[in-house]
């Protein structure tokens, strides 16, 4: 990728998504360091959960990959069903000796194994992707007021203590605190069902455990959710609108401010 660089630049280096320029001041031997953060180097991880590539979730995921790549972002997708991702948190995740083989405790064992770099390789790979990402998008259909089990399994196994949180390092001090997270999901019920007086109740109630209890707990700054209500039951035109509004939003996604996802937001 080509980009303009000041003439008197003496050194260019990269660190995370920062471009570091060292520039000599005119007619002196003095240099100044500039840190530039650009979306050209931003990294996005999409955790995608749908069995059918032709689904609306598949289209929303493809659109995000296309739009963000067009911006110059580096986009990685974890297609959990295609990867046959293992959702069960078991002792198979710990390679070698257990910390306490008398009484298996997944939380303790995964924490100890993380420190010893003894977690299963699929977890290490997913943690590497999360660590590299500036933004993690979770793309999924709503299952039982929550995410599909395979995505919950990804959360159980990947966001382990030591990597994502380490009490008291949680919420604003969570270990992933320099990252953004966004839930993009589809529903079966329509918007009215998920309104305050609707039969399913305000959709915010079900966002609470995920946005606050998982994302914010791990330190992520949470962006507003992208919700496509009842795509199966709307017209083709409406579905096209859903896709267009997602593409439009992604064009300015880096300018968005995180939402306040404290409990009051959900229950006021
Ligand atoms: P699809 O059926 O794949 O897509 C909808 C339509 O969009 C299709 O006709 C498809 O062809 C079309 N489409 C795809 N791409 C495009 C494109 N580019 N342009 C135009 N059209 C396109 N719902 C709830 O509300 N609450 C629940 O608690 C809940 N629990 C569930 C639990 C389970 C186990 C299951 C299986 C479903 C549950 N649902 C629930 C319903 C589920 O959330 C919806 O069926 C799902 O969100 C619909 O999204 P989809 O991507 O699967 O839609
Ligand atoms: Zn919160």
GROMACS .gro file of C-alpha atoms and ligand atoms in nm:
model
  322
    1UNK     CA    1   0.000   0.000   0.000
    2UNK     CA    2   0.135   0.347  -0.094
    3UNK     CA    3   0.094   0.649   0.128
    4UNK     CA    4   0.254   0.996   0.139
    5UNK     CA    5   0.541   1.034   0.385
    6UNK     CA    6   0.700   1.368   0.492
    7UNK     CA    7   1.031   1.432   0.311
    8UNK     CA    8   1.246   1.453   0.622
    9UNK     CA    9   1.125   1.120   0.762
   10UNK     CA   10   1.419   0.930   0.908
   11UNK     CA   11   1.238   0.623   1.030
   12UNK     CA   12   0.904   0.447   0.977
   13UNK     CA   13   0.785   0.167   1.201
   14UNK     CA   14   0.458  -0.008   1.293
   15UNK     CA   15   0.328  -0.113   1.630
   16UNK     CA   16  -0.023  -0.266   1.662
   17UNK     CA   17  -0.229  -0.039   1.439
   18UNK     CA   18  -0.004   0.262   1.488
   19UNK     CA   19   0.223   0.402   1.222
   20UNK     CA   20   0.524   0.565   1.386
   21UNK     CA   21   0.705   0.835   1.188
   22UNK     CA   22   1.029   0.993   1.305
   23UNK     CA   23   1.075   1.325   1.125
   24UNK     CA   24   1.384   1.554   1.127
   25UNK     CA   25   1.305   1.920   1.207
   26UNK     CA   26   1.412   2.152   0.921
   27UNK     CA   27   1.778   2.272   0.941
   28UNK     CA   28   1.842   2.093   1.273
   29UNK     CA   29   1.956   1.752   1.383
   30UNK     CA   30   1.652   1.731   1.609
   31UNK     CA   31   1.381   1.473   1.536
   32UNK     CA   32   1.018   1.448   1.634
   33UNK     CA   33   0.810   1.130   1.662
   34UNK     CA   34   0.453   1.120   1.526
   35UNK     CA   35   0.210   0.843   1.610
   36UNK     CA   36  -0.053   0.801   1.341
   37UNK     CA   37  -0.353   0.580   1.385
   38UNK     CA   38  -0.527   0.504   1.062
   39UNK     CA   39  -0.816   0.279   0.966
   40UNK     CA   40  -0.587   0.148   0.693
   41UNK     CA   41  -0.422  -0.068   0.954
   42UNK     CA   42  -0.728  -0.149   1.159
   43UNK     CA   43  -0.802  -0.513   1.216
   44UNK     CA   44  -1.149  -0.660   1.236
   45UNK     CA   45  -1.243  -1.010   1.350
   46UNK     CA   46  -1.587  -1.142   1.257
   47UNK     CA   47  -1.716  -1.432   1.465
   48UNK     CA   48  -1.973  -1.570   1.225
   49UNK     CA   49  -2.232  -1.829   1.319
   50UNK     CA   50  -2.464  -1.964   1.052
   51UNK     CA   51  -2.484  -2.303   0.887
   52UNK     CA   52  -2.606  -2.165   0.552
   53UNK     CA   53  -2.390  -1.929   0.344
   54UNK     CA   54  -2.702  -1.809   0.156
   55UNK     CA   55  -2.873  -1.701   0.480
   56UNK     CA   56  -2.923  -1.336   0.568
   57UNK     CA   57  -2.652  -1.379   0.831
   58UNK     CA   58  -2.423  -1.504   0.554
   59UNK     CA   59  -2.506  -1.196   0.343
   60UNK     CA   60  -2.451  -0.959   0.637
   61UNK     CA   61  -2.113  -1.121   0.706
   62UNK     CA   62  -2.007  -1.104   0.339
   63UNK     CA   63  -2.112  -0.741   0.323
   64UNK     CA   64  -1.905  -0.655   0.631
   65UNK     CA   65  -1.599  -0.831   0.487
   66UNK     CA   66  -1.644  -0.646   0.157
   67UNK     CA   67  -1.711  -0.301   0.304
   68UNK     CA   68  -1.437  -0.311   0.568
   69UNK     CA   69  -1.181  -0.453   0.325
   70UNK     CA   70  -1.269  -0.173   0.082
   71UNK     CA   71  -1.178   0.072   0.360
   72UNK     CA   72  -0.837  -0.095   0.384
   73UNK     CA   73  -0.907  -0.282   0.708
   74UNK     CA   74  -0.758  -0.622   0.762
   75UNK     CA   75  -1.059  -0.853   0.810
   76UNK     CA   76  -1.045  -1.207   0.951
   77UNK     CA   77  -1.348  -1.434   0.985
   78UNK     CA   78  -1.397  -1.725   1.222
   79UNK     CA   79  -1.677  -1.921   1.051
   80UNK     CA   80  -1.757  -2.140   1.349
   81UNK     CA   81  -1.978  -2.405   1.183
   82UNK     CA   82  -1.746  -2.436   0.882
   83UNK     CA   83  -1.452  -2.473   1.122
   84UNK     CA   84  -1.652  -2.732   1.318
   85UNK     CA   85  -1.549  -2.533   1.621
   86UNK     CA   86  -1.562  -2.739   1.942
   87UNK     CA   87  -1.809  -2.564   2.175
   88UNK     CA   88  -1.759  -2.786   2.480
   89UNK     CA   89  -1.534  -2.666   2.760
   90UNK     CA   90  -1.367  -2.990   2.867
   91UNK     CA   91  -1.035  -3.112   3.002
   92UNK     CA   92  -0.929  -3.178   2.640
   93UNK     CA   93  -0.857  -2.804   2.627
   94UNK     CA   94  -0.565  -2.851   2.866
   95UNK     CA   95  -0.256  -3.004   2.709
   96UNK     CA   96  -0.036  -3.199   2.951
   97UNK     CA   97  -0.065  -3.217   3.328
   98UNK     CA   98  -0.358  -3.066   3.511
   99UNK     CA   99  -0.303  -2.816   3.790
  100UNK     CA  100  -0.531  -3.025   4.014
  101UNK     CA  101  -0.609  -3.368   3.875
  102UNK     CA  102  -0.817  -3.460   4.185
  103UNK     CA  103  -1.091  -3.206   4.122
  104UNK     CA  104  -1.133  -3.063   3.771
  105UNK     CA  105  -1.224  -2.693   3.765
  106UNK     CA  106  -1.239  -2.554   3.407
  107UNK     CA  107  -1.193  -2.191   3.515
  108UNK     CA  108  -0.880  -2.267   3.718
  109UNK     CA  109  -0.734  -2.517   3.471
  110UNK     CA  110  -0.783  -2.293   3.166
  111UNK     CA  111  -0.630  -1.999   3.355
  112UNK     CA  112  -0.326  -2.205   3.458
  113UNK     CA  113  -0.294  -2.353   3.109
  114UNK     CA  114  -0.315  -2.005   2.953
  115UNK     CA  115  -0.024  -1.894   3.171
  116UNK     CA  116   0.178  -2.203   3.077
  117UNK     CA  117   0.079  -2.176   2.707
  118UNK     CA  118  -0.076  -2.521   2.741
  119UNK     CA  119  -0.421  -2.452   2.598
  120UNK     CA  120  -0.546  -2.647   2.296
  121UNK     CA  121  -0.416  -2.505   1.969
  122UNK     CA  122  -0.760  -2.400   1.837
  123UNK     CA  123  -0.801  -2.175   2.143
  124UNK     CA  124  -0.456  -2.024   2.109
  125UNK     CA  125  -0.534  -1.947   1.745
  126UNK     CA  126  -0.865  -1.776   1.831
  127UNK     CA  127  -0.699  -1.579   2.112
  128UNK     CA  128  -0.432  -1.466   1.866
  129UNK     CA  129  -0.707  -1.335   1.634
  130UNK     CA  130  -0.883  -1.152   1.920
  131UNK     CA  131  -0.554  -1.005   2.042
  132UNK     CA  132  -0.481  -0.865   1.697
  133UNK     CA  133  -0.830  -0.718   1.646
  134UNK     CA  134  -0.939  -0.357   1.704
  135UNK     CA  135  -1.303  -0.453   1.651
  136UNK     CA  136  -1.478  -0.788   1.701
  137UNK     CA  137  -1.814  -0.830   1.526
  138UNK     CA  138  -2.039  -1.114   1.642
  139UNK     CA  139  -2.273  -1.210   1.356
  140UNK     CA  140  -2.546  -1.458   1.452
  141UNK     CA  141  -2.917  -1.549   1.447
  142UNK     CA  142  -3.091  -1.512   1.783
  143UNK     CA  143  -3.140  -1.857   1.941
  144UNK     CA  144  -3.357  -1.877   2.251
  145UNK     CA  145  -3.310  -1.510   2.343
  146UNK     CA  146  -2.935  -1.557   2.314
  147UNK     CA  147  -2.659  -1.665   2.078
  148UNK     CA  148  -2.627  -2.011   1.918
  149UNK     CA  149  -2.454  -2.267   2.141
  150UNK     CA  150  -2.147  -2.284   1.916
  151UNK     CA  151  -2.085  -1.912   1.969
  152UNK     CA  152  -2.140  -1.941   2.343
  153UNK     CA  153  -1.886  -2.227   2.335
  154UNK     CA  154  -1.639  -1.995   2.159
  155UNK     CA  155  -1.687  -1.744   2.441
  156UNK     CA  156  -1.655  -2.007   2.716
  157UNK     CA  157  -1.335  -2.150   2.570
  158UNK     CA  158  -1.160  -1.847   2.418
  159UNK     CA  159  -1.224  -1.563   2.665
  160UNK     CA  160  -1.054  -1.737   2.956
  161UNK     CA  161  -0.916  -1.585   3.274
  162UNK     CA  162  -0.570  -1.443   3.223
  163UNK     CA  163  -0.645  -1.365   2.859
  164UNK     CA  164  -0.971  -1.166   2.869
  165UNK     CA  165  -1.019  -1.087   3.237
  166UNK     CA  166  -0.844  -1.145   3.563
  167UNK     CA  167  -1.039  -1.018   3.862
  168UNK     CA  168  -1.023  -0.731   3.962
  169UNK     CA  169  -0.928  -0.660   3.599
  170UNK     CA  170  -1.280  -0.668   3.458
  171UNK     CA  171  -1.536  -0.425   3.312
  172UNK     CA  172  -1.352  -0.096   3.241
  173UNK     CA  173  -1.026  -0.266   3.345
  174UNK     CA  174  -1.090  -0.590   3.154
  175UNK     CA  175  -0.788  -0.720   2.966
  176UNK     CA  176  -0.944  -0.649   2.623
  177UNK     CA  177  -1.010  -0.287   2.711
  178UNK     CA  178  -0.862  -0.132   2.399
  179UNK     CA  179  -1.098  -0.316   2.170
  180UNK     CA  180  -1.448  -0.263   2.036
  181UNK     CA  181  -1.723  -0.526   2.019
  182UNK     CA  182  -2.045  -0.519   1.820
  183UNK     CA  183  -2.338  -0.763   1.812
  184UNK     CA  184  -2.495  -0.795   1.467
  185UNK     CA  185  -2.787  -1.036   1.476
  186UNK     CA  186  -3.116  -1.140   1.320
  187UNK     CA  187  -3.437  -1.246   1.492
  188UNK     CA  188  -3.748  -1.451   1.420
  189UNK     CA  189  -3.975  -1.210   1.610
  190UNK     CA  190  -4.053  -0.866   1.470
  191UNK     CA  191  -3.967  -0.529   1.622
  192UNK     CA  192  -4.304  -0.489   1.788
  193UNK     CA  193  -4.272  -0.822   1.971
  194UNK     CA  194  -3.937  -0.700   2.103
  195UNK     CA  195  -4.064  -0.357   2.210
  196UNK     CA  196  -4.119  -0.252   2.571
  197UNK     CA  197  -4.486  -0.350   2.575
  198UNK     CA  198  -4.442  -0.639   2.328
  199UNK     CA  199  -4.486  -1.010   2.410
  200UNK     CA  200  -4.110  -1.073   2.409
  201UNK     CA  201  -4.021  -0.759   2.603
  202UNK     CA  202  -3.766  -0.492   2.520
  203UNK     CA  203  -3.477  -0.644   2.324
  204UNK     CA  204  -3.239  -0.459   2.557
  205UNK     CA  205  -3.316  -0.710   2.833
  206UNK     CA  206  -3.161  -0.992   2.637
  207UNK     CA  207  -2.864  -0.783   2.532
  208UNK     CA  208  -2.768  -0.728   2.893
  209UNK     CA  209  -2.599  -1.063   2.965
  210UNK     CA  210  -2.405  -1.050   2.638
  211UNK     CA  211  -2.311  -0.682   2.611
  212UNK     CA  212  -2.253  -0.617   2.979
  213UNK     CA  213  -2.190  -0.962   3.128
  214UNK     CA  214  -1.953  -1.084   2.855
  215UNK     CA  215  -1.818  -0.801   2.635
  216UNK     CA  216  -1.792  -0.522   2.889
  217UNK     CA  217  -1.677  -0.768   3.158
  218UNK     CA  218  -1.379  -0.851   2.936
  219UNK     CA  219  -1.311  -0.479   2.883
  220UNK     CA  220  -1.451  -0.439   2.531
  221UNK     CA  221  -1.608  -0.102   2.454
  222UNK     CA  222  -1.950  -0.195   2.319
  223UNK     CA  223  -2.088  -0.038   2.002
  224UNK     CA  224  -2.465  -0.019   1.944
  225UNK     CA  225  -2.608  -0.351   1.823
  226UNK     CA  226  -2.712  -0.401   1.459
  227UNK     CA  227  -3.045  -0.583   1.464
  228UNK     CA  228  -3.234  -0.720   1.163
  229UNK     CA  229  -3.580  -0.806   1.287
  230UNK     CA  230  -3.766  -1.099   1.131
  231UNK     CA  231  -3.584  -1.113   0.794
  232UNK     CA  232  -3.781  -1.427   0.699
  233UNK     CA  233  -4.113  -1.247   0.720
  234UNK     CA  234  -4.040  -0.915   0.549
  235UNK     CA  235  -4.034  -0.830   0.181
  236UNK     CA  236  -3.727  -0.871  -0.039
  237UNK     CA  237  -3.712  -0.492  -0.059
  238UNK     CA  238  -3.701  -0.461   0.320
  239UNK     CA  239  -3.422  -0.719   0.336
  240UNK     CA  240  -3.223  -0.519   0.081
  241UNK     CA  241  -3.275  -0.212   0.302
  242UNK     CA  242  -3.139  -0.405   0.602
  243UNK     CA  243  -2.825  -0.489   0.406
  244UNK     CA  244  -2.785  -0.133   0.277
  245UNK     CA  245  -2.818   0.020   0.621
  246UNK     CA  246  -2.549  -0.219   0.757
  247UNK     CA  247  -2.315  -0.125   0.472
  248UNK     CA  248  -2.386   0.245   0.532
  249UNK     CA  249  -2.317   0.214   0.902
  250UNK     CA  250  -1.987   0.035   0.843
  251UNK     CA  251  -1.862   0.328   0.635
  252UNK     CA  252  -1.842   0.543   0.951
  253UNK     CA  253  -1.806   0.270   1.212
  254UNK     CA  254  -1.469   0.404   1.337
  255UNK     CA  255  -1.630   0.736   1.427
  256UNK     CA  256  -1.888   0.575   1.657
  257UNK     CA  257  -1.874   0.622   2.031
  258UNK     CA  258  -1.933   0.319   2.254
  259UNK     CA  259  -2.272   0.287   2.423
  260UNK     CA  260  -2.312   0.305   2.797
  261UNK     CA  261  -2.397  -0.057   2.876
  262UNK     CA  262  -2.429  -0.039   3.253
  263UNK     CA  263  -2.734  -0.221   3.396
  264UNK     CA  264  -2.941   0.101   3.411
  265UNK     CA  265  -2.938   0.120   3.031
  266UNK     CA  266  -3.125  -0.208   3.004
  267UNK     CA  267  -3.376  -0.174   3.284
  268UNK     CA  268  -3.469   0.191   3.290
  269LIG     P1  269  -3.269  -1.672   0.657
  269LIG     O1  270  -3.395  -1.750   0.663
  269LIG     O2  271  -3.145  -1.744   0.612
  269LIG     O3  272  -3.286  -1.546   0.566
  269LIG     C1  273  -3.408  -1.476   0.557
  269LIG     C2  274  -3.432  -1.449   0.410
  269LIG     O4  275  -3.332  -1.359   0.361
  269LIG     C3  276  -3.423  -1.576   0.322
  269LIG     O5  277  -3.535  -1.579   0.236
  269LIG     C4  278  -3.295  -1.553   0.244
  269LIG     O6  279  -3.300  -1.614   0.115
  269LIG     C5  280  -3.292  -1.402   0.233
  269LIG     N1  281  -3.164  -1.345   0.196
  269LIG     C6  282  -3.039  -1.391   0.222
  269LIG     N2  283  -2.946  -1.312   0.166
  269LIG     C7  284  -3.015  -1.211   0.107
  269LIG     C8  285  -2.975  -1.098   0.031
  269LIG     N3  286  -2.846  -1.072   0.006
  269LIG     N4  287  -3.070  -1.015  -0.016
  269LIG     C9  288  -3.202  -1.040   0.008
  269LIG     N5  289  -3.245  -1.147   0.076
  269LIG    C10  290  -3.151  -1.231   0.126
  269LIG     N6  291  -3.610  -1.597   1.702
  269LIG    C11  292  -3.645  -1.509   1.801
  269LIG     O7  293  -3.693  -1.400   1.771
  269LIG     N7  294  -3.624  -1.540   1.932
  269LIG    C12  295  -3.568  -1.657   1.971
  269LIG     O8  296  -3.550  -1.679   2.089
  269LIG    C13  297  -3.532  -1.751   1.870
  269LIG     N8  298  -3.478  -1.870   1.903
  269LIG    C14  299  -3.445  -1.958   1.805
  269LIG    C15  300  -3.389  -2.081   1.841
  269LIG    C16  301  -3.353  -2.171   1.745
  269LIG    C17  302  -3.290  -2.301   1.786
  269LIG    C18  303  -3.375  -2.141   1.608
  269LIG    C19  304  -3.337  -2.241   1.500
  269LIG    C20  305  -3.429  -2.021   1.570
  269LIG    C21  306  -3.466  -1.928   1.668
  269LIG     N9  307  -3.521  -1.804   1.634
  269LIG    C22  308  -3.555  -1.716   1.733
  269LIG    C23  309  -3.537  -1.763   1.492
  269LIG    C24  310  -3.408  -1.716   1.432
  269LIG     O9  311  -3.351  -1.611   1.509
  269LIG    C25  312  -3.430  -1.665   1.288
  269LIG    O10  313  -3.481  -1.772   1.211
  269LIG    C26  314  -3.302  -1.612   1.225
  269LIG    O11  315  -3.256  -1.503   1.299
  269LIG    C27  316  -3.325  -1.566   1.082
  269LIG    O12  317  -3.202  -1.530   1.024
  269LIG     P2  318  -3.137  -1.621   0.908
  269LIG    O13  319  -3.008  -1.560   0.864
  269LIG    O14  320  -3.133  -1.764   0.949
  269LIG    O15  321  -3.248  -1.599   0.799
  270LIG    ZN1  322  -2.164  -0.258   3.048
   0.00000   0.00000   0.00000
